[in-house]
């Protein structure tokens, strides 16, 4: 199973809205009720364990996790060893 | 000569009488009571009465803590108040508290500004002064009057649904038992995230009298947060502080009787339980009844649990705080 399919299945199985069986890949996972704030925490734990990633403090940016596509891009770039740090000014 | 270690000799807390339920707050915030409960785990919070000051809340909690310690105000050697909602830019709440308590000696009294981690930072400060040997009793207070600074409109609902008023106090004293019982404090900060949770105005960096009508209209005078980022940061950093404190004490989490985290949001507390792998019934939670009282949340929870007999002498307690800055920390001690 490829990375995107693993993430898709996780999101549906652990959806904050149990009735959800599918979601729009371009829209916010939070707005669609797929994720809630607690779900974000468990999602990051899942990604770290399942894909052997370390999500650093600088990489925690809800925008990254806002849509399925952004989320998958993030994971694939991490797997490829590319920089995923969001730009951040001196005080945020 | 025996070595000195800090000990908790008294605690107290005070929350204003006025209960503000989700049913009362929801219409102001353009939402429903169920939405607030679902998002935060909060059912009600306390708001101070008109005219009631932060120092007044601190005074009530402090009197209770002094009574619990069996001390008169003049036995104190220092007063530290942790708050992010002082009555004035200056002087601090500590000045009014010192006067209110009727302390006649010119002991040091100051405010400490480390937001929701303020009480943890205060424990570190108190520990240092007690270990110096010059100070025998330190009064540490976490006190917040937040209700007067909330955006009670739909624009501010994500923040304003959370916060309430209240104060918790602790008297820390020297204990000549030579390090037999643990008392460790671990503190952290990362200023790169200062604007993830902050309030821009009023501030000295702003021109034109530090606060303008435009600041009020635009909402710059209200606290704002990137809530979705915060829970991720907070759950990880609280867990980090927990592990750092137990490791430094030479203990394991399994040897801790009670974990008392900052009561920011019920979802965060649940995430923390998972991250630490600890049972939910060992984590104190009072957020549903008083909301997020920032620097006051930890001492209020502690005082409630000690008053009810849940926390008893000999128990090992792990306090955990996280807040704007970011600041975070942990304190492990034996009661």
CSV table of C-alpha atoms in Angstrom, one decimal:
chain,number,residue,atom,x,y,z
A,1,UNK,CA,0.0,0.0,0.0
A,2,UNK,CA,1.5,3.4,-1.0
A,3,UNK,CA,1.9,6.3,1.4
A,4,UNK,CA,-1.2,8.1,0.3
A,5,UNK,CA,-3.4,5.1,0.7
A,6,UNK,CA,-2.0,4.4,4.2
A,7,UNK,CA,-2.8,8.0,5.2
A,8,UNK,CA,-6.2,8.0,3.5
A,9,UNK,CA,-7.2,4.8,5.4
A,10,UNK,CA,-5.9,6.1,8.7
A,11,UNK,CA,-7.9,9.3,8.3
A,12,UNK,CA,-11.1,7.5,7.5
A,13,UNK,CA,-10.7,4.9,10.3
A,14,UNK,CA,-9.9,7.6,12.9
A,15,UNK,CA,-12.2,10.3,11.6
A,16,UNK,CA,-13.5,12.7,14.2
A,17,UNK,CA,-16.9,12.2,12.5
A,18,UNK,CA,-17.6,8.5,12.5
A,19,UNK,CA,-20.0,8.6,9.6
A,20,UNK,CA,-17.4,9.9,7.2
A,21,UNK,CA,-16.4,7.4,4.6
A,22,UNK,CA,-14.8,9.7,2.1
A,23,UNK,CA,-13.5,13.3,2.0
A,24,UNK,CA,-12.4,16.0,-0.5
A,25,UNK,CA,-8.6,15.8,-0.9
A,26,UNK,CA,-8.4,19.6,-1.6
A,27,UNK,CA,-10.4,20.9,1.3
A,28,UNK,CA,-9.5,21.3,4.9
A,29,UNK,CA,-9.6,18.1,6.9
A,30,UNK,CA,-10.6,20.1,9.9
A,31,UNK,CA,-13.5,21.8,8.2
A,32,UNK,CA,-14.7,18.5,6.8
A,33,UNK,CA,-14.8,17.0,10.3
A,34,UNK,CA,-12.1,14.4,9.4
A,35,UNK,CA,-9.8,15.8,12.0
A,36,UNK,CA,-10.3,17.7,15.2
A,37,UNK,CA,-7.5,19.2,17.5
A,38,UNK,CA,-7.1,15.9,19.3
A,39,UNK,CA,-7.0,14.1,16.0
A,40,UNK,CA,-4.2,16.3,14.9
A,41,UNK,CA,-2.1,15.1,17.8
A,42,UNK,CA,-2.8,11.4,17.2
A,43,UNK,CA,-2.2,11.9,13.5
A,44,UNK,CA,1.3,13.2,14.1
A,45,UNK,CA,2.0,10.3,16.4
A,46,UNK,CA,0.8,7.9,13.8
A,47,UNK,CA,2.9,9.5,11.0
A,48,UNK,CA,6.0,9.4,13.2
A,49,UNK,CA,5.6,5.7,14.1
A,50,UNK,CA,4.2,4.4,10.8
A,51,UNK,CA,6.7,6.1,8.5
A,52,UNK,CA,9.6,6.4,10.9
A,53,UNK,CA,9.6,10.2,10.8
A,54,UNK,CA,10.6,12.8,13.3
A,55,UNK,CA,8.3,15.9,13.1
A,56,UNK,CA,10.4,18.7,14.5
A,57,UNK,CA,8.9,21.7,16.4
A,58,UNK,CA,9.6,24.0,13.4
A,59,UNK,CA,7.6,21.7,11.1
A,60,UNK,CA,4.5,21.8,13.2
A,61,UNK,CA,2.3,24.0,11.1
A,62,UNK,CA,-1.4,23.3,10.9
A,63,UNK,CA,-1.3,24.6,7.3
A,64,UNK,CA,0.8,21.5,6.4
A,65,UNK,CA,-1.9,19.3,7.8
A,66,UNK,CA,-4.8,21.3,6.4
A,67,UNK,CA,-5.7,19.2,3.4
A,68,UNK,CA,-5.0,15.6,2.4
A,69,UNK,CA,-2.7,16.7,-0.5
A,70,UNK,CA,-0.6,19.0,1.7
A,71,UNK,CA,-0.4,16.3,4.3
A,72,UNK,CA,0.8,13.6,1.8
A,73,UNK,CA,3.3,16.1,0.3
A,74,UNK,CA,4.7,16.7,3.7
A,75,UNK,CA,5.2,13.0,4.4
A,76,UNK,CA,6.6,12.3,1.0
A,77,UNK,CA,9.1,15.2,1.3
A,78,UNK,CA,10.1,14.0,4.7
A,79,UNK,CA,10.6,10.5,3.4
A,80,UNK,CA,12.8,11.9,0.6
A,81,UNK,CA,14.8,13.9,3.1
A,82,UNK,CA,13.8,17.3,1.7
A,83,UNK,CA,13.3,20.4,3.8
A,84,UNK,CA,9.7,20.9,5.0
A,85,UNK,CA,10.2,23.7,7.5
A,86,UNK,CA,7.6,26.5,7.1
A,87,UNK,CA,9.1,30.0,6.8
A,88,UNK,CA,9.0,31.7,10.1
A,89,UNK,CA,10.0,35.2,11.2
A,90,UNK,CA,12.1,35.8,14.3
A,91,UNK,CA,9.0,35.8,16.5
A,92,UNK,CA,6.7,33.6,14.6
B,1,UNK,CA,24.4,21.1,59.4
B,2,UNK,CA,21.5,19.6,57.4
B,3,UNK,CA,20.9,20.6,53.8
B,4,UNK,CA,17.7,22.5,53.1
B,5,UNK,CA,15.0,21.5,50.6
B,6,UNK,CA,11.8,23.3,49.7
B,7,UNK,CA,8.5,22.0,51.0
B,8,UNK,CA,4.9,22.9,50.3
B,9,UNK,CA,3.6,24.1,53.7
B,10,UNK,CA,0.2,25.5,52.7
B,11,UNK,CA,-2.1,26.0,49.7
B,12,UNK,CA,-5.3,27.9,49.0
B,13,UNK,CA,-7.5,29.0,46.1
B,14,UNK,CA,-10.3,31.4,45.3
B,15,UNK,CA,-12.6,31.6,42.3
B,16,UNK,CA,-15.2,34.4,41.9
B,17,UNK,CA,-18.8,33.6,42.8
B,18,UNK,CA,-20.2,34.4,39.4
B,19,UNK,CA,-20.6,31.3,37.3
B,20,UNK,CA,-20.8,31.8,33.5
B,21,UNK,CA,-22.2,28.8,31.8
B,22,UNK,CA,-21.8,27.9,28.2
B,23,UNK,CA,-25.5,28.7,27.7
B,24,UNK,CA,-24.8,32.2,28.8
B,25,UNK,CA,-21.6,32.7,26.8
B,26,UNK,CA,-22.6,30.9,23.6
B,27,UNK,CA,-25.0,33.6,22.2
B,28,UNK,CA,-22.4,36.3,22.7
B,29,UNK,CA,-19.8,34.2,20.8
B,30,UNK,CA,-22.3,33.3,18.1
B,31,UNK,CA,-22.2,29.6,18.8
B,32,UNK,CA,-23.8,26.9,20.9
B,33,UNK,CA,-23.2,25.6,24.3
B,34,UNK,CA,-22.5,22.1,22.8
B,35,UNK,CA,-19.9,23.6,20.4
B,36,UNK,CA,-18.0,25.1,23.4
B,37,UNK,CA,-18.2,21.8,25.3
B,38,UNK,CA,-17.1,19.7,22.3
B,39,UNK,CA,-14.2,22.0,21.5
B,40,UNK,CA,-12.9,22.5,25.0
B,41,UNK,CA,-14.5,20.2,27.6
B,42,UNK,CA,-15.5,23.3,29.5
B,43,UNK,CA,-19.1,23.6,30.9
B,44,UNK,CA,-18.7,26.8,32.9
B,45,UNK,CA,-16.1,29.3,34.2
B,46,UNK,CA,-16.0,32.0,36.8
B,47,UNK,CA,-16.0,35.7,36.0
B,48,UNK,CA,-15.0,38.4,38.6
B,49,UNK,CA,-17.6,40.8,39.7
B,50,UNK,CA,-17.4,44.4,38.4
B,51,UNK,CA,-14.8,46.2,40.5
B,52,UNK,CA,-13.1,43.0,41.7
B,53,UNK,CA,-9.4,43.2,40.9
B,54,UNK,CA,-6.7,40.6,40.2
B,55,UNK,CA,-5.1,41.6,43.6
B,56,UNK,CA,-8.4,40.8,45.3
B,57,UNK,CA,-8.5,37.3,43.9
B,58,UNK,CA,-4.8,36.8,44.9
B,59,UNK,CA,-5.5,38.1,48.4
B,60,UNK,CA,-8.3,35.6,49.1
B,61,UNK,CA,-6.2,32.6,47.9
B,62,UNK,CA,-3.2,33.9,49.8
B,63,UNK,CA,-5.1,34.2,53.1
B,64,UNK,CA,-6.2,30.6,52.7
B,65,UNK,CA,-2.7,29.4,51.9
B,66,UNK,CA,-1.3,31.2,55.0
B,67,UNK,CA,-4.0,29.7,57.2
B,68,UNK,CA,-3.3,26.3,55.8
B,69,UNK,CA,0.5,26.8,56.5
B,70,UNK,CA,-0.3,28.1,60.0
B,71,UNK,CA,1.6,31.3,59.3
B,72,UNK,CA,0.9,35.0,59.9
B,73,UNK,CA,1.6,37.4,56.9
B,74,UNK,CA,4.6,38.8,58.7
B,75,UNK,CA,6.3,35.4,58.7
B,76,UNK,CA,6.7,35.6,54.9
B,77,UNK,CA,10.1,36.5,53.5
B,78,UNK,CA,9.0,37.0,49.9
B,79,UNK,CA,5.9,37.3,47.7
B,80,UNK,CA,5.9,36.2,44.0
B,81,UNK,CA,2.8,36.6,41.8
B,82,UNK,CA,2.6,34.9,38.5
B,83,UNK,CA,0.1,36.5,36.2
B,84,UNK,CA,-0.6,37.5,32.6
B,85,UNK,CA,-3.5,39.8,33.5
B,86,UNK,CA,-2.1,42.3,36.0
B,87,UNK,CA,-4.4,45.1,37.2
B,88,UNK,CA,-1.9,47.7,35.9
B,89,UNK,CA,1.3,47.8,33.8
B,90,UNK,CA,3.0,48.8,37.0
B,91,UNK,CA,3.3,48.2,39.9
B,92,UNK,CA,2.6,44.6,40.0
B,93,UNK,CA,-0.3,42.7,41.6
B,94,UNK,CA,2.3,41.7,44.2
B,95,UNK,CA,2.5,45.2,45.6
B,96,UNK,CA,-1.3,45.4,46.2
B,97,UNK,CA,-1.2,41.9,47.6
B,98,UNK,CA,1.6,42.7,50.1
B,99,UNK,CA,-0.4,45.7,51.3
B,100,UNK,CA,-3.6,43.8,51.4
B,101,UNK,CA,-2.1,41.1,53.5
B,102,UNK,CA,-0.9,43.7,55.9
B,103,UNK,CA,2.7,42.6,55.7
B,104,UNK,CA,4.6,45.2,57.7
B,105,UNK,CA,8.2,44.1,56.9
B,106,UNK,CA,9.7,45.4,53.7
B,107,UNK,CA,10.1,41.9,52.2
B,108,UNK,CA,10.7,41.6,48.4
B,109,UNK,CA,7.5,41.3,46.4
B,110,UNK,CA,7.3,41.1,42.6
B,111,UNK,CA,5.3,39.8,39.6
B,112,UNK,CA,6.5,37.1,37.3
B,113,UNK,CA,5.5,37.2,33.7
B,114,UNK,CA,5.7,33.7,32.1
B,115,UNK,CA,2.0,33.4,31.1
B,116,UNK,CA,0.4,30.0,31.7
B,117,UNK,CA,3.7,28.6,32.8
B,118,UNK,CA,4.1,31.3,35.4
B,119,UNK,CA,3.4,29.2,38.4
B,120,UNK,CA,6.0,26.7,37.3
B,121,UNK,CA,8.5,29.5,36.8
B,122,UNK,CA,7.5,30.8,40.2
B,123,UNK,CA,8.3,27.5,41.7
B,124,UNK,CA,11.8,27.6,40.2
B,125,UNK,CA,12.3,31.1,41.6
B,126,UNK,CA,11.0,30.2,45.0
B,127,UNK,CA,13.2,27.1,45.1
B,128,UNK,CA,16.3,29.2,44.3
B,129,UNK,CA,15.6,31.7,47.1
B,130,UNK,CA,14.8,29.0,49.6
B,131,UNK,CA,17.9,27.0,48.8
B,132,UNK,CA,19.9,30.2,49.3
B,133,UNK,CA,19.2,29.9,52.9
B,134,UNK,CA,18.2,33.5,53.4
B,135,UNK,CA,14.5,33.0,52.9
B,136,UNK,CA,12.4,30.7,55.0
B,137,UNK,CA,8.9,31.2,53.6
B,138,UNK,CA,7.9,32.3,50.1
B,139,UNK,CA,4.3,33.0,49.1
B,140,UNK,CA,3.8,32.1,45.5
B,141,UNK,CA,0.5,33.0,43.8
B,142,UNK,CA,-1.0,32.3,40.4
B,143,UNK,CA,-3.7,34.9,39.8
B,144,UNK,CA,-5.7,35.9,36.8
B,145,UNK,CA,-8.5,38.3,36.0
B,146,UNK,CA,-9.0,37.5,32.3
B,147,UNK,CA,-12.7,38.2,31.8
B,148,UNK,CA,-12.2,41.9,31.4
B,149,UNK,CA,-9.9,41.3,28.4
B,150,UNK,CA,-11.8,38.9,26.3
B,151,UNK,CA,-13.3,39.5,22.9
B,152,UNK,CA,-16.9,38.4,23.7
B,153,UNK,CA,-18.0,38.3,20.0
B,154,UNK,CA,-18.1,35.7,17.3
B,155,UNK,CA,-14.6,36.9,16.2
B,156,UNK,CA,-13.1,35.9,19.5
B,157,UNK,CA,-14.9,32.7,20.2
B,158,UNK,CA,-12.0,30.3,19.9
B,159,UNK,CA,-10.1,32.1,22.7
B,160,UNK,CA,-12.9,33.6,24.7
B,161,UNK,CA,-14.7,30.3,25.3
B,162,UNK,CA,-11.7,29.1,27.2
B,163,UNK,CA,-10.8,31.6,29.9
B,164,UNK,CA,-11.9,32.3,33.4
B,165,UNK,CA,-10.8,34.1,36.5
B,166,UNK,CA,-9.3,32.7,39.7
B,167,UNK,CA,-6.3,32.5,41.9
B,168,UNK,CA,-4.3,29.8,43.6
B,169,UNK,CA,-1.6,30.2,46.2
B,170,UNK,CA,1.1,28.2,47.8
B,171,UNK,CA,3.4,28.8,50.8
B,172,UNK,CA,6.8,27.2,50.2
B,173,UNK,CA,9.1,26.8,53.2
B,174,UNK,CA,12.5,25.5,54.0
B,175,UNK,CA,12.6,21.9,55.2
B,176,UNK,CA,15.7,20.7,57.0
B,177,UNK,CA,15.6,17.1,55.9
B,178,UNK,CA,18.5,17.1,53.5
B,179,UNK,CA,17.1,16.1,50.1
B,180,UNK,CA,15.2,13.0,51.4
B,181,UNK,CA,12.2,14.1,49.4
B,182,UNK,CA,12.4,15.2,45.8
B,183,UNK,CA,11.7,18.8,44.7
B,184,UNK,CA,12.9,19.4,41.2
B,185,UNK,CA,11.9,22.1,38.7
B,186,UNK,CA,12.6,21.9,35.0
B,187,UNK,CA,11.9,25.0,32.9
B,188,UNK,CA,12.0,25.7,29.2
B,189,UNK,CA,11.2,28.4,26.6
B,190,UNK,CA,11.4,28.9,22.9
B,191,UNK,CA,10.8,32.5,21.8
B,192,UNK,CA,10.5,31.7,18.1
B,193,UNK,CA,6.9,30.9,18.8
B,194,UNK,CA,6.0,34.1,20.7
B,195,UNK,CA,3.2,35.0,18.3
B,196,UNK,CA,1.4,31.7,18.3
B,197,UNK,CA,-0.4,32.9,21.4
B,198,UNK,CA,-0.1,36.5,22.2
B,199,UNK,CA,-1.8,39.9,22.8
B,200,UNK,CA,-0.4,42.7,20.8
B,201,UNK,CA,-1.9,45.7,22.5
B,202,UNK,CA,-1.6,47.6,24.7
B,203,UNK,CA,2.1,47.6,24.6
B,204,UNK,CA,5.0,50.0,25.0
B,205,UNK,CA,6.2,49.2,21.5
B,206,UNK,CA,3.1,50.8,20.1
B,207,UNK,CA,3.0,54.5,19.2
B,208,UNK,CA,0.2,56.8,20.2
B,209,UNK,CA,-0.5,56.1,23.8
B,210,UNK,CA,0.0,52.3,23.5
B,211,UNK,CA,-3.7,51.7,22.8
B,212,UNK,CA,-5.9,53.3,20.1
B,213,UNK,CA,-9.5,53.0,19.2
B,214,UNK,CA,-8.3,51.2,16.1
B,215,UNK,CA,-6.5,48.6,18.3
B,216,UNK,CA,-9.8,47.9,20.0
B,217,UNK,CA,-11.8,47.8,16.7
B,218,UNK,CA,-9.3,45.5,15.0
B,219,UNK,CA,-9.1,43.2,18.0
B,220,UNK,CA,-5.4,43.7,18.5
B,221,UNK,CA,-6.2,44.3,22.2
B,222,UNK,CA,-7.5,40.8,22.6
B,223,UNK,CA,-5.5,37.5,23.0
B,224,UNK,CA,-5.2,35.5,19.8
B,225,UNK,CA,-3.8,32.0,19.2
B,226,UNK,CA,-3.1,29.5,16.5
B,227,UNK,CA,-5.1,26.9,18.4
B,228,UNK,CA,-4.5,24.0,16.0
B,229,UNK,CA,-0.7,24.4,16.2
B,230,UNK,CA,-0.8,25.0,20.0
B,231,UNK,CA,-2.2,21.6,20.9
B,232,UNK,CA,0.5,19.9,18.9
B,233,UNK,CA,3.2,21.9,20.6
B,234,UNK,CA,1.7,21.7,24.0
B,235,UNK,CA,1.2,18.0,24.1
B,236,UNK,CA,4.7,17.3,23.0
B,237,UNK,CA,6.3,19.9,25.3
B,238,UNK,CA,4.3,18.9,28.4
B,239,UNK,CA,5.4,15.3,27.8
B,240,UNK,CA,9.0,16.5,27.5
B,241,UNK,CA,8.8,18.5,30.7
B,242,UNK,CA,7.3,15.5,32.5
B,243,UNK,CA,10.0,13.2,31.4
B,244,UNK,CA,12.7,15.7,32.3
B,245,UNK,CA,11.4,16.2,35.8
B,246,UNK,CA,10.9,12.6,36.7
B,247,UNK,CA,14.3,11.7,35.2
B,248,UNK,CA,16.0,14.5,37.2
B,249,UNK,CA,14.3,13.3,40.4
B,250,UNK,CA,15.6,9.8,39.7
B,251,UNK,CA,12.0,8.4,39.5
B,252,UNK,CA,9.7,7.0,36.9
B,253,UNK,CA,6.2,8.2,35.9
B,254,UNK,CA,4.9,5.0,37.5
B,255,UNK,CA,6.2,6.3,40.9
B,256,UNK,CA,4.2,9.6,40.5
B,257,UNK,CA,0.8,9.6,42.3
B,258,UNK,CA,-0.8,12.6,40.7
B,259,UNK,CA,-0.1,14.6,37.6
B,260,UNK,CA,-1.4,18.2,37.7
B,261,UNK,CA,-1.2,19.8,34.2
B,262,UNK,CA,-2.1,23.3,33.3
B,263,UNK,CA,-5.8,23.1,32.5
B,264,UNK,CA,-5.8,24.6,28.9
B,265,UNK,CA,-8.3,22.4,27.1
B,266,UNK,CA,-9.7,18.9,27.9
B,267,UNK,CA,-8.4,17.6,24.6
B,268,UNK,CA,-4.9,18.6,25.5
B,269,UNK,CA,-5.1,16.7,28.8
B,270,UNK,CA,-6.3,13.6,27.0
B,271,UNK,CA,-3.5,13.9,24.5
B,272,UNK,CA,-1.0,14.3,27.3
B,273,UNK,CA,-2.3,11.1,29.0
B,274,UNK,CA,-1.8,9.2,25.8
B,275,UNK,CA,1.7,10.7,25.2
B,276,UNK,CA,2.8,9.8,28.7
B,277,UNK,CA,0.9,6.5,28.8
B,278,UNK,CA,-0.6,7.2,32.2
B,279,UNK,CA,-4.1,6.4,33.4
B,280,UNK,CA,-6.7,9.2,33.1
B,281,UNK,CA,-7.6,8.9,36.8
B,282,UNK,CA,-4.0,10.0,37.8
B,283,UNK,CA,-4.4,13.3,36.0
B,284,UNK,CA,-6.2,16.0,37.8
B,285,UNK,CA,-8.8,17.8,35.7
B,286,UNK,CA,-11.0,20.7,36.8
B,287,UNK,CA,-11.3,22.6,33.5
B,288,UNK,CA,-15.0,21.7,33.0
B,289,UNK,CA,-16.0,23.8,36.0
B,290,UNK,CA,-13.6,26.8,36.0
B,291,UNK,CA,-12.2,26.9,32.5
B,292,UNK,CA,-8.6,27.9,31.7
B,293,UNK,CA,-7.3,30.1,34.4
B,294,UNK,CA,-3.8,30.5,32.9
B,295,UNK,CA,-1.2,30.9,35.7
B,296,UNK,CA,-3.8,30.1,38.3
B,297,UNK,CA,-4.9,26.7,37.0
B,298,UNK,CA,-2.2,24.5,38.5
B,299,UNK,CA,-2.4,25.9,42.1
B,300,UNK,CA,-6.2,25.9,42.0
B,301,UNK,CA,-6.3,22.2,40.9
B,302,UNK,CA,-3.7,21.4,43.5
B,303,UNK,CA,-5.5,23.3,46.3
B,304,UNK,CA,-8.8,21.7,45.5
B,305,UNK,CA,-7.3,18.2,45.5
B,306,UNK,CA,-5.5,18.8,48.7
B,307,UNK,CA,-8.6,20.2,50.4
B,308,UNK,CA,-10.7,17.2,49.3
B,309,UNK,CA,-8.1,14.7,50.6
B,310,UNK,CA,-7.4,13.4,47.1
B,311,UNK,CA,-3.8,14.5,47.5
B,312,UNK,CA,-2.3,13.4,50.8
B,313,UNK,CA,1.0,13.8,52.6
B,314,UNK,CA,3.6,11.5,51.1
B,315,UNK,CA,2.1,11.6,47.6
B,316,UNK,CA,4.5,12.5,44.7
B,317,UNK,CA,3.0,15.2,42.6
B,318,UNK,CA,4.1,16.2,39.0
B,319,UNK,CA,3.0,19.7,38.0
B,320,UNK,CA,3.2,20.5,34.3
B,321,UNK,CA,2.8,23.9,32.6
B,322,UNK,CA,2.8,25.2,29.0
B,323,UNK,CA,2.0,28.7,27.8
B,324,UNK,CA,2.6,31.7,25.5
B,325,UNK,CA,6.2,32.3,24.7
B,326,UNK,CA,6.4,29.4,24.3
B,327,UNK,CA,7.2,28.6,27.9
B,328,UNK,CA,6.8,25.3,29.6
B,329,UNK,CA,8.1,23.3,32.5
B,330,UNK,CA,7.6,20.6,35.1
B,331,UNK,CA,7.9,20.3,38.9
B,332,UNK,CA,8.1,17.1,40.8
B,333,UNK,CA,7.7,17.1,44.6
B,334,UNK,CA,6.6,15.0,47.5
B,335,UNK,CA,3.8,16.6,49.5
